[in-house]
CSV table of C-alpha atoms and ligand atoms in Angstrom, one decimal:
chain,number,residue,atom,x,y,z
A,80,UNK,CA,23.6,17.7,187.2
A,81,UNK,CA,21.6,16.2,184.7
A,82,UNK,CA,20.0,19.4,183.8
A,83,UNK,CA,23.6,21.0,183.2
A,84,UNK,CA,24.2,18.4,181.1
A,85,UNK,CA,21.4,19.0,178.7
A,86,UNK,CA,21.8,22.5,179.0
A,87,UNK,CA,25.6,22.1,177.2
A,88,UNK,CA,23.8,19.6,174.9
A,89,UNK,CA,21.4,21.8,173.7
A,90,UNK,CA,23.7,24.8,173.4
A,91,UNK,CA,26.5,22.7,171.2
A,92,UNK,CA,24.0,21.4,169.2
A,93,UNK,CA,22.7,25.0,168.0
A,94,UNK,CA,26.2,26.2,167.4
A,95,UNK,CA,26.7,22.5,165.5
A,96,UNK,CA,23.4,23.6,163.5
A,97,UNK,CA,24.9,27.2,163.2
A,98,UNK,CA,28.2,26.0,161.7
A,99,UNK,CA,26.5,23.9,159.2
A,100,UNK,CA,24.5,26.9,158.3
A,101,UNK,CA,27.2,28.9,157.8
A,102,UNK,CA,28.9,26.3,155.8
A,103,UNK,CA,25.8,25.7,152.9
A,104,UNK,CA,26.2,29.9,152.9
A,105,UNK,CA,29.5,29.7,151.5
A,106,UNK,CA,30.9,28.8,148.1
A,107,UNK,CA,32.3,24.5,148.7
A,108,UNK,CA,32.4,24.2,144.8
A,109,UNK,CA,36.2,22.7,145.3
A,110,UNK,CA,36.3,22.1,148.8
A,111,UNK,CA,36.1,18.2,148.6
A,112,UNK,CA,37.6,16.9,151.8
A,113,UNK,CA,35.3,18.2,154.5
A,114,UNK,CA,36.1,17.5,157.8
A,115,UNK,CA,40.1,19.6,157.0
A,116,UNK,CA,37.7,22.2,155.7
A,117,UNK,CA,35.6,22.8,158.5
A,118,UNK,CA,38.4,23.1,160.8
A,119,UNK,CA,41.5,24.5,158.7
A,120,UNK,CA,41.3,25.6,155.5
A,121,UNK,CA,39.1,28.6,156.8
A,122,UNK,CA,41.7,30.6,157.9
A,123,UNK,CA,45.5,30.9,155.8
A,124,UNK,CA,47.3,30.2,159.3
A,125,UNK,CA,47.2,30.1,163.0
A,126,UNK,CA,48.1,33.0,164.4
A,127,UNK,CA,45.2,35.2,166.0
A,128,UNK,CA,45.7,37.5,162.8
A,129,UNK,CA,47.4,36.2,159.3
A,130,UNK,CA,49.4,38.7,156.8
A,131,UNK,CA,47.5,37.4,154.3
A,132,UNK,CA,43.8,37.2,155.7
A,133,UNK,CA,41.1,38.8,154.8
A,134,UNK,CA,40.4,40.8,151.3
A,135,UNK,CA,41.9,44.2,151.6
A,136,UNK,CA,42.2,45.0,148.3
A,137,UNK,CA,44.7,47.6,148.4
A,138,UNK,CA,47.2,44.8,149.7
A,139,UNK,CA,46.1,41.8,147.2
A,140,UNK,CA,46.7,44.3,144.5
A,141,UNK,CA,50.4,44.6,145.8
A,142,UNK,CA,51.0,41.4,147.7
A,143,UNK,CA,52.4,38.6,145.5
A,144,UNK,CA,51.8,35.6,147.7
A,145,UNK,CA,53.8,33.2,144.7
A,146,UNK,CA,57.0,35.3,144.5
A,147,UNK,CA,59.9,33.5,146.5
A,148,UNK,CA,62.4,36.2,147.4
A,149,UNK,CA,65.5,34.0,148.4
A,150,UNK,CA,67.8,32.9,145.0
A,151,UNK,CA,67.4,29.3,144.8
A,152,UNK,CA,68.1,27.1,141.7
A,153,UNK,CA,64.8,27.3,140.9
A,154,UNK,CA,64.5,30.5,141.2
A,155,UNK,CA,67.1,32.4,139.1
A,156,UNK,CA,67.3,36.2,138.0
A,157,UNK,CA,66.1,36.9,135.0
A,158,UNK,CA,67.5,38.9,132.2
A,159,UNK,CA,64.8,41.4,132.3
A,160,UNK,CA,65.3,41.7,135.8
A,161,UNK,CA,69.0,41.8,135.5
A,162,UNK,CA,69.1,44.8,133.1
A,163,UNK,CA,67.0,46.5,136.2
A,164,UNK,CA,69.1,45.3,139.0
A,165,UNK,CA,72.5,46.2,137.1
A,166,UNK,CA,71.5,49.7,137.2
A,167,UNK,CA,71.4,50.6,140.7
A,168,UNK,CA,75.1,50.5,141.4
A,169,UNK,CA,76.2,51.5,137.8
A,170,UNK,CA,79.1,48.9,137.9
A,171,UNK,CA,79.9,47.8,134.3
A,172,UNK,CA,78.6,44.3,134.1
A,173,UNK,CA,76.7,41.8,131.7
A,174,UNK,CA,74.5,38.6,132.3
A,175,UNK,CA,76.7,36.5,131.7
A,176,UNK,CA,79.5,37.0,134.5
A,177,UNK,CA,76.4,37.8,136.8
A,178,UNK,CA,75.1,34.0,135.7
A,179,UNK,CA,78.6,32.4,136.5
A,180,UNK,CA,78.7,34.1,140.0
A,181,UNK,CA,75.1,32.9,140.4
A,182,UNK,CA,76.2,28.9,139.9
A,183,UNK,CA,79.2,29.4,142.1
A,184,UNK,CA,76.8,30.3,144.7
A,185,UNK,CA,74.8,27.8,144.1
A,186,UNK,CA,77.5,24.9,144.1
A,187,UNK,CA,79.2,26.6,147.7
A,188,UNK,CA,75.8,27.2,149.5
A,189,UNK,CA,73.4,23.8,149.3
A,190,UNK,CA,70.1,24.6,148.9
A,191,UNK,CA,68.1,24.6,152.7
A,192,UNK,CA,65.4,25.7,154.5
A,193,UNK,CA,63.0,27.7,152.1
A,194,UNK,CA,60.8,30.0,155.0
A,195,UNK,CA,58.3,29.1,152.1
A,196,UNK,CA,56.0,26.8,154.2
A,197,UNK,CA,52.5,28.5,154.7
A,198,UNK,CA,50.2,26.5,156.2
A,199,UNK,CA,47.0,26.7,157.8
A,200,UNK,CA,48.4,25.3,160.9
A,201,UNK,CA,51.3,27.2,161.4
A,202,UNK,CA,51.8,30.6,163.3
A,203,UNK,CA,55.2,31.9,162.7
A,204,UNK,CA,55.8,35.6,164.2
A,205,UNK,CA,58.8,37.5,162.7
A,206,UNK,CA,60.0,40.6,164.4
A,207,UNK,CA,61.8,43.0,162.4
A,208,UNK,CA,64.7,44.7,164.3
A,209,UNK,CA,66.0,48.0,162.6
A,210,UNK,CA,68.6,50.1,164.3
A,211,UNK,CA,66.8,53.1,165.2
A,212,UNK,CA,68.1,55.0,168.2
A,213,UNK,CA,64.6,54.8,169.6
A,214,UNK,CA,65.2,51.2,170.6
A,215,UNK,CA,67.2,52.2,173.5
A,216,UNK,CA,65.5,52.7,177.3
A,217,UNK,CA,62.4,50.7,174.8
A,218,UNK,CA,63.0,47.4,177.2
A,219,UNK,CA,61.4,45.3,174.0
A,220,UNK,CA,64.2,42.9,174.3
A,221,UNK,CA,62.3,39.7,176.2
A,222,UNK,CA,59.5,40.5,173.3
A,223,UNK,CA,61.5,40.5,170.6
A,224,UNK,CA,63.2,37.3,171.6
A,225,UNK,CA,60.1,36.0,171.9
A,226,UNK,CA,59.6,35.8,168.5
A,227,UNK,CA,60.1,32.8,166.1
A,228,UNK,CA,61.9,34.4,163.4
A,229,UNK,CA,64.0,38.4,164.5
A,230,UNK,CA,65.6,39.4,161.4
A,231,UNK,CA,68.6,42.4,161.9
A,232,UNK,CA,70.2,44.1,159.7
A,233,UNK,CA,73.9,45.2,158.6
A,234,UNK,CA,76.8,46.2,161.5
A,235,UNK,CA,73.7,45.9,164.1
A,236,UNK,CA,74.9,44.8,167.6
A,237,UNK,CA,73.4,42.7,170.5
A,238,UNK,CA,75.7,42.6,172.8
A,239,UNK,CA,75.7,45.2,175.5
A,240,UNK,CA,71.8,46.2,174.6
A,241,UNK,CA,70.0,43.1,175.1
A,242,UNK,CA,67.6,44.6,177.2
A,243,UNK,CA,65.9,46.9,174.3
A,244,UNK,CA,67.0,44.8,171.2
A,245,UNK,CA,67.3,41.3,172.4
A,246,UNK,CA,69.9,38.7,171.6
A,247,UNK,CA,68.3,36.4,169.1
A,248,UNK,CA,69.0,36.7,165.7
A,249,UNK,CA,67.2,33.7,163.1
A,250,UNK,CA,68.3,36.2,159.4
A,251,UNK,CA,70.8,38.8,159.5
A,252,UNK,CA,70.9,41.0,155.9
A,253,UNK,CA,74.1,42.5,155.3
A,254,UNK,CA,75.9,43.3,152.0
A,255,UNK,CA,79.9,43.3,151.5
A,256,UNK,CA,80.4,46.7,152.6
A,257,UNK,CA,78.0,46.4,156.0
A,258,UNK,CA,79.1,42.6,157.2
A,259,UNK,CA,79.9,41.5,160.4
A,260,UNK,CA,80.9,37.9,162.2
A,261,UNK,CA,77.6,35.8,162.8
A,262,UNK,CA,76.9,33.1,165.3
A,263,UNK,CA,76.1,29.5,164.2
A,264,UNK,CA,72.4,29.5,164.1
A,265,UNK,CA,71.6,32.1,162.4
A,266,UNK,CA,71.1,32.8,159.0
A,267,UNK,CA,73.6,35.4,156.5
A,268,UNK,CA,71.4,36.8,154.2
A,269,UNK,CA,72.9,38.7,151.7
A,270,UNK,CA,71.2,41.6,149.8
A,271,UNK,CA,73.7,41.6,146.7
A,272,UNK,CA,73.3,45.0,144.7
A,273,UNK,CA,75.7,44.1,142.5
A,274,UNK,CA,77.9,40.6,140.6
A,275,UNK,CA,80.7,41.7,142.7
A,276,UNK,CA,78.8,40.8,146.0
A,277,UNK,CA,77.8,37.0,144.9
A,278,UNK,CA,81.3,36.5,144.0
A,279,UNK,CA,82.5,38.3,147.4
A,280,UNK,CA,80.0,36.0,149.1
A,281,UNK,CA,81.7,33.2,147.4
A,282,UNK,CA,85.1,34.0,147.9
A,283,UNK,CA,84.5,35.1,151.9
A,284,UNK,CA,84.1,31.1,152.4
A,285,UNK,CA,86.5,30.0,150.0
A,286,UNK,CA,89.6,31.8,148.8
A,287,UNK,CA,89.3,34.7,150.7
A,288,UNK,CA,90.7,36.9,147.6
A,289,UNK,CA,87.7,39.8,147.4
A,290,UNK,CA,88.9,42.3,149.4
A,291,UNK,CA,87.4,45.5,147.5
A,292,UNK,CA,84.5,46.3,146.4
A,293,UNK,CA,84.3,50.3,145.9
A,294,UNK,CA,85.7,50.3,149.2
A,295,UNK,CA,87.9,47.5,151.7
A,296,UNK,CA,85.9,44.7,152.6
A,297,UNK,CA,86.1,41.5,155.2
A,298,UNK,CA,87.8,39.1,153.3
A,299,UNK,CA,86.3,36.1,155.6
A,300,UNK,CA,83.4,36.2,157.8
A,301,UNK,CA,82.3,33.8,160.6
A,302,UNK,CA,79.1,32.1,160.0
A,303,UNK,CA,77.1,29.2,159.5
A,304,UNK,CA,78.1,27.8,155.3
A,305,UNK,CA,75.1,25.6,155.6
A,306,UNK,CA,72.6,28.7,156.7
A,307,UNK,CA,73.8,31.2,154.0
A,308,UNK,CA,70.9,32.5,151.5
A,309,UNK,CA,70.7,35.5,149.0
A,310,UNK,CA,67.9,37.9,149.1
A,311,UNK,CA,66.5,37.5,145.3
A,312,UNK,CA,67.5,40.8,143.4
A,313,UNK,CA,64.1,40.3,141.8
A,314,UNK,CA,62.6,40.5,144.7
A,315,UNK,CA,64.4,44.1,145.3
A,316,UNK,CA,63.0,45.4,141.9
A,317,UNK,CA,59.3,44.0,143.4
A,318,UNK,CA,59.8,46.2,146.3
A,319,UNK,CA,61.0,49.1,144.8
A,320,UNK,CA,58.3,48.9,142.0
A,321,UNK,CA,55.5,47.8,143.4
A,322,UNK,CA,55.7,48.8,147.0
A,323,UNK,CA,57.7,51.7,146.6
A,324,UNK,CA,56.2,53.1,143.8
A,325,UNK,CA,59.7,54.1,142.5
A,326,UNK,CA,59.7,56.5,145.2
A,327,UNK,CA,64.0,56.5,146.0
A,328,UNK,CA,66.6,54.6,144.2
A,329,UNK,CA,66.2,52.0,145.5
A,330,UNK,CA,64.4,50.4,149.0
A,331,UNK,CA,66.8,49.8,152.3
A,332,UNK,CA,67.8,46.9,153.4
A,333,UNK,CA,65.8,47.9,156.6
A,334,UNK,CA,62.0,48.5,154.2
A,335,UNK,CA,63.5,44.9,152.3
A,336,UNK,CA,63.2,43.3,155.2
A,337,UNK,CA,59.9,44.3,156.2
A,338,UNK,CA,58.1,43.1,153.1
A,339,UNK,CA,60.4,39.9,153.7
A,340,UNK,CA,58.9,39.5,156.9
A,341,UNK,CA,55.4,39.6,155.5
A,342,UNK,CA,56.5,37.1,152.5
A,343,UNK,CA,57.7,34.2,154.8
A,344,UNK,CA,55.7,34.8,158.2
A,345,UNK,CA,52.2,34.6,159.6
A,346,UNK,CA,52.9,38.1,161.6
A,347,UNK,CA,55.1,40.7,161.1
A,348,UNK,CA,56.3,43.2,164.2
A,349,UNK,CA,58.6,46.1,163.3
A,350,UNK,CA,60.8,47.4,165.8
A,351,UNK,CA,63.6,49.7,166.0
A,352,UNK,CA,62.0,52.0,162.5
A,353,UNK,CA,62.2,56.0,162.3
A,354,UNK,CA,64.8,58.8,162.6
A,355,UNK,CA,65.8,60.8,165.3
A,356,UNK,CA,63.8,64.2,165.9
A,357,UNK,CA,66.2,66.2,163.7
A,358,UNK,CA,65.5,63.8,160.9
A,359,UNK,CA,68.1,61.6,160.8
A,360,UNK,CA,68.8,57.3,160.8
A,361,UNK,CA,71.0,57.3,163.8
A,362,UNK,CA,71.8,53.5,165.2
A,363,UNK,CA,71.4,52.8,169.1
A,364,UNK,CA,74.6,51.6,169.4
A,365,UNK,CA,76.4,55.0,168.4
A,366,UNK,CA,76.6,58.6,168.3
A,367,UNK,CA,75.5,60.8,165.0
A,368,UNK,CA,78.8,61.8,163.1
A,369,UNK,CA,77.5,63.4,160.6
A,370,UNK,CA,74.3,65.5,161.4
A,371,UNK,CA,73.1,66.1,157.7
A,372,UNK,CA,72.6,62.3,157.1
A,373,UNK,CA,69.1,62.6,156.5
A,374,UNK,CA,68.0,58.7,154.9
A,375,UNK,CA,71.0,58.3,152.3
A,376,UNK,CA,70.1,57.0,149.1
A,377,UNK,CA,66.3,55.8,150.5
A,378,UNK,CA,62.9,57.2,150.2
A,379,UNK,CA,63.4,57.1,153.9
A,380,UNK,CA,60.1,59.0,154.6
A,381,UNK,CA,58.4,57.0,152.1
A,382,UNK,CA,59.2,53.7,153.6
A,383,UNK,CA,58.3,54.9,157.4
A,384,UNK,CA,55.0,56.3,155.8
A,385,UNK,CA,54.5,53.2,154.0
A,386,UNK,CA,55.1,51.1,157.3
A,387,UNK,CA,52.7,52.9,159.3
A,388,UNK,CA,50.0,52.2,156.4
A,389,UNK,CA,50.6,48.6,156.9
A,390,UNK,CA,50.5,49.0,160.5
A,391,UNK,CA,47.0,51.0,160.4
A,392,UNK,CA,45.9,48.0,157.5
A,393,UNK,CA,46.5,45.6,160.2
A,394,UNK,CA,49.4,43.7,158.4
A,395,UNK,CA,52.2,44.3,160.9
A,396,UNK,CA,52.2,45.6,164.4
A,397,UNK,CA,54.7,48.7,164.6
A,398,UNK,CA,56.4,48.9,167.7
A,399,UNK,CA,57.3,53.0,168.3
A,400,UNK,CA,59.9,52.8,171.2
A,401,UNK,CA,61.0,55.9,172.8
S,37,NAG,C1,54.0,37.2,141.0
S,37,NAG,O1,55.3,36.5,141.0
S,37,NAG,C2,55.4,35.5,140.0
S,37,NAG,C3,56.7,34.8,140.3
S,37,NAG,O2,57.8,35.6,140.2
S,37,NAG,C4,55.2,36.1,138.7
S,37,NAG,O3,55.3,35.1,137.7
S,37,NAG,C5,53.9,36.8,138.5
S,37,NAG,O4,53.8,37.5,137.3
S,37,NAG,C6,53.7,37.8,139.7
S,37,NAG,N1,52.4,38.3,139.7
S,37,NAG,C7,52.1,39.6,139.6
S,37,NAG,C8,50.6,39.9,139.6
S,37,NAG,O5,52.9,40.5,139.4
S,38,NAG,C1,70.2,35.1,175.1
S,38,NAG,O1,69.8,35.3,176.5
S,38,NAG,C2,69.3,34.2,177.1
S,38,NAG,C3,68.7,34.5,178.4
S,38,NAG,O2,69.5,35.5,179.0
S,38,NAG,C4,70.4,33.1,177.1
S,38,NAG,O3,69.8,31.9,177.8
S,38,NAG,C5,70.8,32.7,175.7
S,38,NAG,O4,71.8,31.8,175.7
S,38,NAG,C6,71.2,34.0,175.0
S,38,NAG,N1,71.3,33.6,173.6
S,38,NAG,C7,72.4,34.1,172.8
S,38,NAG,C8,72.3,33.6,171.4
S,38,NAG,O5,73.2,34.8,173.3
């Protein structure tokens, strides 16, 4: 017994002397506080693998760790930014009716949770949930519930398919034209393209008087006031630059989400991404009307391309379903 004992002794004692080692190795010229430092401040989170870990260059050089991509008060568009965003829908506008709608949001929808919490000691898995047809027969629906944060997009449906998509939903994006009803916990994010859709947002919990945009709209929608946010349109002209490389005119709500994913969690799984074999986006919950659909307005092969670079950096986990 007592040999055991010394045995483990001895052995913890060389990997205590090993530690040390490694720690006079390493550059502590502003670590102060050591005893966080040997156990925390090594890694940027707790998850077996972090977004953000490690030094591949390719991603630092893209990656903007400060940018916060939700519209907060302290966080406002920009006019340089505006001129870029005001562009993508051609809808006569100026900066200052954009600025009104952009208080109005701010007074209906108090400020809340900011997904902008990194820590060492935190592990937050997203799972991104697109609406490819090659979800279904896929049986990832226990996984992706299993997630902290599964973030869907537009019309996309739970009900019925729970089994392949799963029936948790923590962010839905949506604009005017794609919004459905929402249950209580979870969170409308709207991806505005243009002044029409803060002021739609606004008036879908107040007034009720948007009905257009450049086509009908809900006038009301069910869902959580205290959980609304709006996807920063800053944040789209990052994507679209930076990621994108211009490539398209501007990203999907589907590719937003992705780099979303990797902005506010610890580890990003994509489910549910890719067209059909003939080429085309074609949702699980419906047949193809219109066979020539190809990716709309998207660089739709960019963004899969782009995904599966990620995926072979080791900053997501894409999930291929069937
Ligand atoms: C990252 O985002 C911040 C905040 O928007 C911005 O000020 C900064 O210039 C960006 N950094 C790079 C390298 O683009
Ligand atoms: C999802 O399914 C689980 C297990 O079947 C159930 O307990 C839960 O209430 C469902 N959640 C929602 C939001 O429907």
């Amino acid at each position: 017994m007592a040999r055991h004992v010394r045995k483990v002794t001895t052995v913890l004692l060389m990997i205590g002397i090993m530690c040390v080692l490694v720690l006079f190795e390493m550059d502590t010229t502003d670590k102060q506080l050591w005893p966080s430092f040997l156990l925390q401040d090594l890694r940027p989170c707790a998850c077996n693998r972090c977004v953000t870990e490690d030094d591949d260059q390719w991603f630092t050089e893209r990656f903007n760790t400060s940018l916060n991509p939700f519209l907060t008060q302290d966080n406002t568009l920009s006019e340089n930014d505006f001129s870029w965003w005001k562009k993508l829908q051609q809808v006569n506008t100026n900066f200052l009716s954009y600025r009104m709608a952009e208080m109005k949001v701010f007074e209906i929808f108090p400020e809340q949770e900011s997904f902008m919490d990194s820590r060492p000691d935190r592990c937050r898995t997203c799972a991104v949930v697109g609406n490819s047809v090659n979800l279904l027969g896929s049986h990832y629906g226990p996984l992706i519930d299993f997630h902290d944060v599964v973030i869907r997009f537009n019309t996309a449906r739970t009900v019925g398919y729970e089994g392949d998509v799963g029936n948790k939903t923590t962010l839905h994006m949506m604009y005017p034209e794609s919004a459905v009803d929402l249950d209580d916990n979870t969170h409308l994010m709207l991806f505005p393209f243009k002044t029409l859709d803060l002021q739609w947002l606004v008036s879908a919990f107040t007034t009720k008087s948007v009905t257009r945009t450049y086509t009908r709209v809900k006038s009301t929608i069910k869902a959580n006031q205290g959980l609304v946010k709006v996807l920063h349109p800053g944040f789209i002209k990052y994507v679209h630059e930076i990621w994108l490389e211009e490539k398209g005119k501007y990203p999907s709500t589907g590719f937003l989400g992705v780099v979303l994913a990797m902005h506010i969690c610890d580890e990003v799984n994509v489910f549910g991404f890719g067209a059909d074999k003939d080429g085309n986006w074609r949702h699980y919950w419906e047949e193809l009307r219109n066979k020539h659909l190809g990716t709309g307005p998207h660089g739709g092969g960019q963004e899969y391309k782009l995904i599966l670079h990620l995926a072979e950096r080791q900053k997501l986990n894409f999930y291929r379903g069937r």
